[in-house]
Amino acid sequence: MNITATGVTTSVSRRVAAGREQEFLRWTDAGMAMAGTFPGFLGGGWLRAATDPEQYHVVYRFADEDTLDAWTMSPARKVWVGRGTGLAQDTVTHRLTGVEGWFEPQSTLTHAVRVTPPPPRWKQAVTIWLGFFPISLLIALFVTPRLSALDVVTRTVVASVVTTPVMVFVVLPFLTGRLRRWLHG
């Protein structure tokens, strides 16, 4: 088995039948628990769409394509999917590897008929570096000097805990929005 550092994520948008939300959530949670028994399962969950109360997005993350395929093709999953007949209708399914999900707008991932391919990896790397360098410099200048009494591992943990959400929720969305034409051109 080839386990990559990035994993594979599948996102399934489902429109839930009116009045069956609680039954759908129990069914989804049971599927998530079952997926958790499969090798390579890294986690998952569901989100309700903010603008459409009948639309849910269910996300599964596996270590690699092989472990995800083992789950999706398993007899246990087929039985579970069969038990959900009539609860919801799948509207969109996406499979993402690596960090290309950062380079795809959420609206495309959840409502698109057509998904553009992710940008080349080198463009993704340049974009991440453009965000990571200034954030790392700011952390090095203003955060880590205040942590000099701590050991290097603890300082690094604190710096990464501060840097990661800033990158994911602020810097990368900002950069990818401004660099969209270049990224996909």
Short mmCIF file of C-alpha atoms in Angstrom, two decimals:
data_model
loop_
_atom_site.label_atom_id
_atom_site.label_comp_id
_atom_site.label_asym_id
_atom_site.label_seq_id
_atom_site.Cartn_x
_atom_site.Cartn_y
_atom_site.Cartn_z
CA MET A 1 0.00 0.00 0.00
CA ASN A 2 1.36 3.42 -0.97
CA ILE A 3 0.38 5.96 1.69
CA THR A 4 1.02 9.56 0.65
CA ALA A 5 1.41 12.49 2.98
CA THR A 6 -1.46 14.35 1.38
CA GLY A 7 -4.25 11.78 1.21
CA VAL A 8 -7.34 11.70 -0.97
CA THR A 9 -10.60 13.46 -0.16
CA THR A 10 -14.00 12.67 -1.60
CA SER A 11 -16.77 15.22 -1.24
CA VAL A 12 -20.35 14.15 -2.00
CA SER A 13 -23.14 16.71 -2.14
CA ARG A 14 -26.51 15.21 -1.32
CA ARG A 15 -30.00 16.71 -1.45
CA VAL A 16 -31.95 15.26 1.47
CA ALA A 17 -35.60 14.28 1.07
CA ALA A 18 -37.93 16.66 2.91
CA GLY A 19 -38.59 15.62 6.49
CA ARG A 20 -35.88 12.93 6.51
CA GLU A 21 -32.94 15.00 7.76
CA GLN A 22 -32.52 13.19 11.08
CA GLU A 23 -32.72 9.79 9.41
CA PHE A 24 -30.19 10.97 6.81
CA LEU A 25 -27.79 12.16 9.52
CA ARG A 26 -28.03 8.85 11.39
CA TRP A 27 -27.39 7.01 8.11
CA THR A 28 -24.43 9.29 7.28
CA ASP A 29 -22.93 8.88 10.75
CA ALA A 30 -23.26 5.09 10.44
CA GLY A 31 -21.43 5.22 7.09
CA MET A 32 -18.71 7.38 8.58
CA ALA A 33 -18.30 4.93 11.47
CA MET A 34 -18.09 2.05 9.02
CA ALA A 35 -15.51 3.90 6.89
CA GLY A 36 -13.51 4.34 10.10
CA THR A 37 -13.03 0.58 10.29
CA PHE A 38 -11.27 0.51 6.90
CA PRO A 39 -7.48 0.78 6.59
CA GLY A 40 -6.31 4.22 5.51
CA PHE A 41 -9.36 6.14 6.73
CA LEU A 42 -8.18 9.54 7.97
CA GLY A 43 -11.51 11.07 8.96
CA GLY A 44 -14.59 12.71 7.61
CA GLY A 45 -17.77 14.51 8.43
CA TRP A 46 -20.69 16.43 7.01
CA LEU A 47 -21.71 20.05 6.58
CA ARG A 48 -25.12 21.52 5.90
CA ALA A 49 -25.16 24.12 3.12
CA ALA A 50 -25.72 27.62 4.49
CA THR A 51 -28.00 28.68 1.65
CA ASP A 52 -29.97 25.45 1.13
CA PRO A 53 -31.14 23.52 4.22
CA GLU A 54 -31.77 20.35 2.18
CA GLN A 55 -28.22 20.26 0.75
CA TYR A 56 -25.51 18.44 2.73
CA HIS A 57 -21.85 17.91 1.88
CA VAL A 58 -20.31 14.67 3.14
CA VAL A 59 -16.50 14.41 3.13
CA TYR A 60 -14.33 11.29 3.47
CA ARG A 61 -10.54 11.38 3.63
CA PHE A 62 -8.32 8.36 3.02
CA ALA A 63 -4.55 7.88 2.96
CA ASP A 64 -4.40 7.20 -0.79
CA GLU A 65 -6.37 6.22 -3.89
CA ASP A 66 -6.08 2.50 -3.12
CA THR A 67 -7.56 2.73 0.38
CA LEU A 68 -10.33 5.05 -0.83
CA ASP A 69 -11.13 2.65 -3.67
CA ALA A 70 -11.18 -0.27 -1.23
CA TRP A 71 -13.84 1.59 0.78
CA THR A 72 -15.93 2.76 -2.20
CA MET A 73 -15.92 -0.68 -3.83
CA SER A 74 -16.48 -2.68 -0.64
CA PRO A 75 -19.55 -4.88 -0.17
CA ALA A 76 -20.12 -3.26 3.25
CA ARG A 77 -20.37 0.20 1.68
CA LYS A 78 -22.72 -1.09 -1.03
CA VAL A 79 -25.06 -2.45 1.68
CA TRP A 80 -24.85 0.86 3.58
CA VAL A 81 -25.60 2.88 0.41
CA GLY A 82 -28.58 0.60 -0.26
CA ARG A 83 -29.99 1.33 3.22
CA GLY A 84 -29.94 5.03 2.34
CA THR A 85 -32.14 4.66 -0.74
CA GLY A 86 -34.78 7.37 -0.71
CA LEU A 87 -33.07 9.47 1.97
CA ALA A 88 -31.08 11.69 -0.36
CA GLN A 89 -30.01 12.17 -3.94
CA ASP A 90 -26.32 12.58 -4.80
CA THR A 91 -25.90 15.81 -6.75
CA VAL A 92 -22.12 16.24 -7.12
CA THR A 93 -19.13 14.07 -6.24
CA HIS A 94 -15.51 15.26 -6.24
CA ARG A 95 -12.23 13.51 -5.51
CA LEU A 96 -9.25 15.65 -4.55
CA THR A 97 -5.67 14.70 -3.82
CA GLY A 98 -3.06 16.91 -2.25
CA VAL A 99 -3.65 20.58 -1.76
CA GLU A 100 -5.46 21.35 -5.01
CA GLY A 101 -8.65 21.84 -3.00
CA TRP A 102 -7.09 25.09 -1.81
CA PHE A 103 -6.98 26.23 -5.43
CA GLU A 104 -10.60 25.47 -6.25
CA PRO A 105 -13.34 27.84 -5.06
CA GLN A 106 -15.82 26.21 -2.68
CA SER A 107 -18.71 27.11 -4.99
CA THR A 108 -17.09 25.04 -7.74
CA LEU A 109 -16.60 22.10 -5.41
CA THR A 110 -20.17 22.05 -4.21
CA HIS A 111 -22.37 23.23 -7.07
CA ALA A 112 -20.50 22.90 -10.35
CA VAL A 113 -21.45 20.75 -13.26
CA ARG A 114 -17.89 20.97 -14.58
CA VAL A 115 -14.75 21.17 -12.47
CA THR A 116 -11.62 22.70 -13.96
CA PRO A 117 -8.45 20.71 -13.37
CA PRO A 118 -6.21 21.93 -10.58
CA PRO A 119 -3.29 24.15 -11.53
CA PRO A 120 0.10 22.56 -12.16
CA ARG A 121 1.91 21.59 -8.97
CA TRP A 122 4.65 24.17 -9.59
CA LYS A 123 2.05 26.96 -9.64
CA GLN A 124 0.54 25.59 -6.43
CA ALA A 125 4.02 25.54 -4.86
CA VAL A 126 4.75 29.14 -5.93
CA THR A 127 1.40 30.32 -4.56
CA ILE A 128 1.92 28.55 -1.22
CA TRP A 129 5.43 30.02 -0.96
CA LEU A 130 4.12 33.53 -1.73
CA GLY A 131 1.87 33.20 1.31
CA PHE A 132 4.13 31.15 3.53
CA PHE A 133 7.23 33.36 3.30
CA PRO A 134 5.72 36.60 4.69
CA ILE A 135 3.75 34.75 7.37
CA SER A 136 6.86 32.80 8.41
CA LEU A 137 8.88 36.02 8.51
CA LEU A 138 6.26 37.72 10.70
CA ILE A 139 6.16 34.71 13.04
CA ALA A 140 9.99 34.67 13.21
CA LEU A 141 10.09 38.39 14.00
CA PHE A 142 7.21 38.73 16.45
CA VAL A 143 6.26 35.34 17.92
CA THR A 144 9.30 33.09 18.26
CA PRO A 145 11.46 35.70 20.08
CA ARG A 146 8.88 35.67 22.86
CA LEU A 147 9.23 31.89 23.08
CA SER A 148 13.01 31.75 23.51
CA ALA A 149 12.68 30.01 26.90
CA LEU A 150 10.96 27.06 25.20
CA ASP A 151 12.70 24.18 23.46
CA VAL A 152 12.87 24.14 19.66
CA VAL A 153 10.10 21.54 19.26
CA THR A 154 7.64 23.53 21.38
CA ARG A 155 8.55 26.78 19.55
CA THR A 156 7.99 25.03 16.23
CA VAL A 157 4.63 23.63 17.37
CA VAL A 158 3.46 27.08 18.49
CA ALA A 159 4.65 28.68 15.24
CA SER A 160 2.91 26.06 13.11
CA VAL A 161 -0.30 26.25 15.16
CA VAL A 162 -0.37 30.01 14.54
CA THR A 163 0.71 29.82 10.89
CA THR A 164 -1.56 27.03 9.64
CA PRO A 165 -4.99 28.61 10.24
CA VAL A 166 -3.75 31.98 8.97
CA MET A 167 -2.55 30.29 5.77
CA VAL A 168 -5.66 28.15 5.26
CA PHE A 169 -8.36 30.67 6.18
CA VAL A 170 -6.82 34.02 5.22
CA VAL A 171 -3.70 33.95 3.07
CA LEU A 172 -4.43 31.13 0.59
CA PRO A 173 -8.02 32.21 -0.15
CA PHE A 174 -6.74 35.78 -0.67
CA LEU A 175 -3.87 34.71 -2.94
CA THR A 176 -5.80 32.16 -4.98
CA GLY A 177 -8.54 34.72 -5.61
CA ARG A 178 -6.00 37.23 -6.92
CA LEU A 179 -3.92 34.68 -8.85
CA ARG A 180 -6.85 32.67 -10.31
CA ARG A 181 -6.21 33.67 -13.95
CA TRP A 182 -2.51 32.84 -13.65
CA LEU A 183 -3.14 29.60 -11.76
CA HIS A 184 -5.61 28.27 -14.33
CA GLY A 185 -4.08 29.92 -17.40
#
